Short mmCIF file of C-alpha atoms in Angstrom, two decimals:
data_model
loop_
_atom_site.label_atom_id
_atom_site.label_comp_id
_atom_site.label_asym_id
_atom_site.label_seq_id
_atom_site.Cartn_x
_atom_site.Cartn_y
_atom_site.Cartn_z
CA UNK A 727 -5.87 -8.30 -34.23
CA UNK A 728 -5.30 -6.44 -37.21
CA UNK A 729 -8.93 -6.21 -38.33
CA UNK A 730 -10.09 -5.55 -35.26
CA UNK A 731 -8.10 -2.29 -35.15
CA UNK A 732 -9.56 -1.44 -38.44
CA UNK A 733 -13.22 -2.29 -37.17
CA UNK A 734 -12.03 -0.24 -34.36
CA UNK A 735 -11.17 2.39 -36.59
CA UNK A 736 -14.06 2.78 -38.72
CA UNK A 737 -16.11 2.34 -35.93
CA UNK A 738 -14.87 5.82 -35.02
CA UNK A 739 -15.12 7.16 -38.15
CA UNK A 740 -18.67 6.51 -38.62
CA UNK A 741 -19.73 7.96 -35.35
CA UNK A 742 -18.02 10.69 -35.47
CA UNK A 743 -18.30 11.91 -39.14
CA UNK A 744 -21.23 10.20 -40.22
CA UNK A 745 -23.20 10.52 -37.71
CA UNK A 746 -24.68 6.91 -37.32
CA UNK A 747 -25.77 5.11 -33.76
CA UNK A 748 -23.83 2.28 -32.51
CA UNK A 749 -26.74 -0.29 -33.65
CA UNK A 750 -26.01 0.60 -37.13
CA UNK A 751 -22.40 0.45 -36.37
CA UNK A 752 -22.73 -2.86 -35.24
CA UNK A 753 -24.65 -3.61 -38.41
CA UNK A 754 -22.36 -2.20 -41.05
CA UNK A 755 -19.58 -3.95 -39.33
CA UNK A 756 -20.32 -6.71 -38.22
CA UNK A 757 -19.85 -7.55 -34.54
CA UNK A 758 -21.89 -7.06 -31.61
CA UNK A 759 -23.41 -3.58 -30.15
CA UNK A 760 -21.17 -4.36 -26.66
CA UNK A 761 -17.81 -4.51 -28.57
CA UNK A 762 -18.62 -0.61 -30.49
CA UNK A 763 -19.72 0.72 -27.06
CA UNK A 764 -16.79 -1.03 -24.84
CA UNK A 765 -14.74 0.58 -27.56
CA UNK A 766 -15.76 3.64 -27.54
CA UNK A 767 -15.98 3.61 -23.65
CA UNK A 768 -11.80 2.03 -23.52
CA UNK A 769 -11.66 4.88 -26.28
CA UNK A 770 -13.05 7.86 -23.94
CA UNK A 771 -10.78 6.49 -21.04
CA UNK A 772 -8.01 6.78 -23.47
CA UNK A 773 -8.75 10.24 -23.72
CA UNK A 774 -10.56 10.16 -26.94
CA UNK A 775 -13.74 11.30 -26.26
CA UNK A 776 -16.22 9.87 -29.55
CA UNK A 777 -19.28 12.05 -28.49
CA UNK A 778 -17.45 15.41 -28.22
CA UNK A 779 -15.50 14.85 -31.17
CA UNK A 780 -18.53 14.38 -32.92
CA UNK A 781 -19.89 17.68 -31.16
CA UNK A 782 -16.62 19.45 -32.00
CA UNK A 783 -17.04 17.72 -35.96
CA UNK A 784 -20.55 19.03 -36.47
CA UNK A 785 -20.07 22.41 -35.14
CA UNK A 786 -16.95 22.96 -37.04
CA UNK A 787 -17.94 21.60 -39.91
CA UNK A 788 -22.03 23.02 -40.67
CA UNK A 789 -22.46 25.04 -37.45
CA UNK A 790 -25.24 25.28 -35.33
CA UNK A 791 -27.89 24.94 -38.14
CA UNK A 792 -26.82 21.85 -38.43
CA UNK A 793 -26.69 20.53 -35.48
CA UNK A 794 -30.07 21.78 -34.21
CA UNK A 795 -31.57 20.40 -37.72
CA UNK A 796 -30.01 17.02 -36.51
CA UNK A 797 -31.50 17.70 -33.33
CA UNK A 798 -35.00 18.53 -34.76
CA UNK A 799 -34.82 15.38 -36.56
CA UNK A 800 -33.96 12.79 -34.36
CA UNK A 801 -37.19 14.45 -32.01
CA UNK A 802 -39.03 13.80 -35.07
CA UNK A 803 -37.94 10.52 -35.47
CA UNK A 804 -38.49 9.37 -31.93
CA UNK A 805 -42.00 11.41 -31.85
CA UNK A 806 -43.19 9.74 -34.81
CA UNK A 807 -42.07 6.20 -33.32
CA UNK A 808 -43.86 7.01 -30.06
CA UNK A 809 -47.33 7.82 -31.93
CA UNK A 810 -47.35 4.29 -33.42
CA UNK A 811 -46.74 2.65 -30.20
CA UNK A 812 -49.55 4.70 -28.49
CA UNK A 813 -51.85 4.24 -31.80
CA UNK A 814 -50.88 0.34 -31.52
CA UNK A 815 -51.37 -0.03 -27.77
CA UNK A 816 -54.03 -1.95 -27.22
CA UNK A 817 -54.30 -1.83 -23.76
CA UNK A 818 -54.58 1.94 -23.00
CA UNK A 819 -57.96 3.81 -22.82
CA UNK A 820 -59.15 6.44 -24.95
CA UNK A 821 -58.17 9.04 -22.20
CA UNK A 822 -54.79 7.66 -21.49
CA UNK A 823 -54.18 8.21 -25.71
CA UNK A 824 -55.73 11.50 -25.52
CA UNK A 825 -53.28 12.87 -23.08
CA UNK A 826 -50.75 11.20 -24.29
CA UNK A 827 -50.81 13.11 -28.26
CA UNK A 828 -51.48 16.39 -26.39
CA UNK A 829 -48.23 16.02 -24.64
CA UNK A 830 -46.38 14.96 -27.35
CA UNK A 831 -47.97 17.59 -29.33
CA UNK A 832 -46.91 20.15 -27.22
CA UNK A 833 -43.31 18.59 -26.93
CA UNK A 834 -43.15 19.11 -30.61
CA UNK A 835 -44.68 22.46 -30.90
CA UNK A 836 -41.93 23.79 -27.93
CA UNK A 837 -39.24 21.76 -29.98
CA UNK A 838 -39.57 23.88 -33.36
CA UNK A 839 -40.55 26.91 -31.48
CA UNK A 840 -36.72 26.49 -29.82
CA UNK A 841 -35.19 25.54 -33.05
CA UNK A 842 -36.39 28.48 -34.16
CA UNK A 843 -35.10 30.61 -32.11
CA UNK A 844 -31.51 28.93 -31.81
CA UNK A 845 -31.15 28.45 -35.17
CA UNK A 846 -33.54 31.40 -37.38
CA UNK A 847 -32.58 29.44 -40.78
CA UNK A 848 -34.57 26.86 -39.59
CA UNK A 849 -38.25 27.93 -39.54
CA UNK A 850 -41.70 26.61 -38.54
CA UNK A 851 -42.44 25.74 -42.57
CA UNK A 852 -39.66 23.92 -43.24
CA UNK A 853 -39.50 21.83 -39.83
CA UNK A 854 -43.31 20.92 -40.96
CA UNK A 855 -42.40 20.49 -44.06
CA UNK A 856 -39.86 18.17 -44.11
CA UNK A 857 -42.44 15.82 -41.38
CA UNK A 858 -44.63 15.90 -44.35
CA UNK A 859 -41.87 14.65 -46.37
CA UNK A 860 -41.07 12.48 -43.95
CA UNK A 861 -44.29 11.07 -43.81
CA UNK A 862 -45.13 11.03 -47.14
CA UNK A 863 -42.49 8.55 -47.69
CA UNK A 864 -42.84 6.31 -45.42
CA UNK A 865 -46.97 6.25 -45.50
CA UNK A 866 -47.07 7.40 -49.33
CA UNK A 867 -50.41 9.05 -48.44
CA UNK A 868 -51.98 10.98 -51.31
CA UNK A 869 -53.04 13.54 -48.60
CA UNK A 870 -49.32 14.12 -47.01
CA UNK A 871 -47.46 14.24 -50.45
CA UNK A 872 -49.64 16.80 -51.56
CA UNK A 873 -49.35 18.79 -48.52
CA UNK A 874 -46.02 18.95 -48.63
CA UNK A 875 -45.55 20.40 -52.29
CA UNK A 876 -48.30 22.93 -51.03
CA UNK A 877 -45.75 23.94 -48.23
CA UNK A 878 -42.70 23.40 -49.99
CA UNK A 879 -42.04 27.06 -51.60
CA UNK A 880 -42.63 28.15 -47.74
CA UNK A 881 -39.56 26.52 -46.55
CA UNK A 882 -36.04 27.92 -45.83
CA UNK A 883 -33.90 25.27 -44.53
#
């Protein structure tokens, strides 16, 4: 019973002040995806809420930049994820795809237009840059790595 406080416990902790998702909770500890959310659900019935402690963590601790960088980045991550899928889906039409990257084009182009605004540190360059980063690391194009040293005395975050 004892470990599973202490499972319990760093469970917590690495939500709330390291930021990471219950799958890779589940992952660095050990035990199934139910058990970290029925914890942190028993947990927010308690009247320890994990998702606006980590709020209340982030703001207090980096401010708004930060959170709206985190923000910024987990769009990026999921936009990226959803261009492979529609790139990989065999079954759509040309048309479907077409619409499809326009929307999500425009998602993105609203999302760092509003980060901009919220947050001024963080600015068109460095939002694009860091993509190109991004990118660059997980494709290791030639063409994206030397885009982003191009851009990189542009950005400010």
């Amino acid at each position: 019973m004892a470990q599973n406080e202490d499972k319990k416990r760093q469970a917590r902790k690495r939500y709330i002040y390291e930021r990471q998702s219950v799958p890779t909770i589940r992952l660095a500890l050990g035990v199934s995806e139910s058990s970290v959310r029925r914890w942190k659900r028993d947990a927010k019935a308690a009247g320890d809420d994990w998702d606006v402690a980590r709020s209340a963590t982030m703001l207090a601790g980096d401010g708004l930049e930060s959170v709206v960088a985190a923000v910024v980045e987990d769009f990026v991550i999921l936009f990226q994820a959803t261009v492979e899928q529609i790139k990989s889906a065999e079954n759509m039409d040309a048309g479907s795809r077409v619409k499809l990257m326009a929307s999500l084009s425009d998602a993105f182009n609203k999302m760092v237009a509003s980060a901009g605004r919220v947050a001024p540190k963080i600015s068109e360059l460095g939002v694009a840059n860091d993509v190109l980063q991004r990118m660059s690391v997980k494709k290791s194009g030639v063409q994206a790595r030397s885009t982003a040293r191009r851009t990189r005395p542009f950005s400010i975050v």
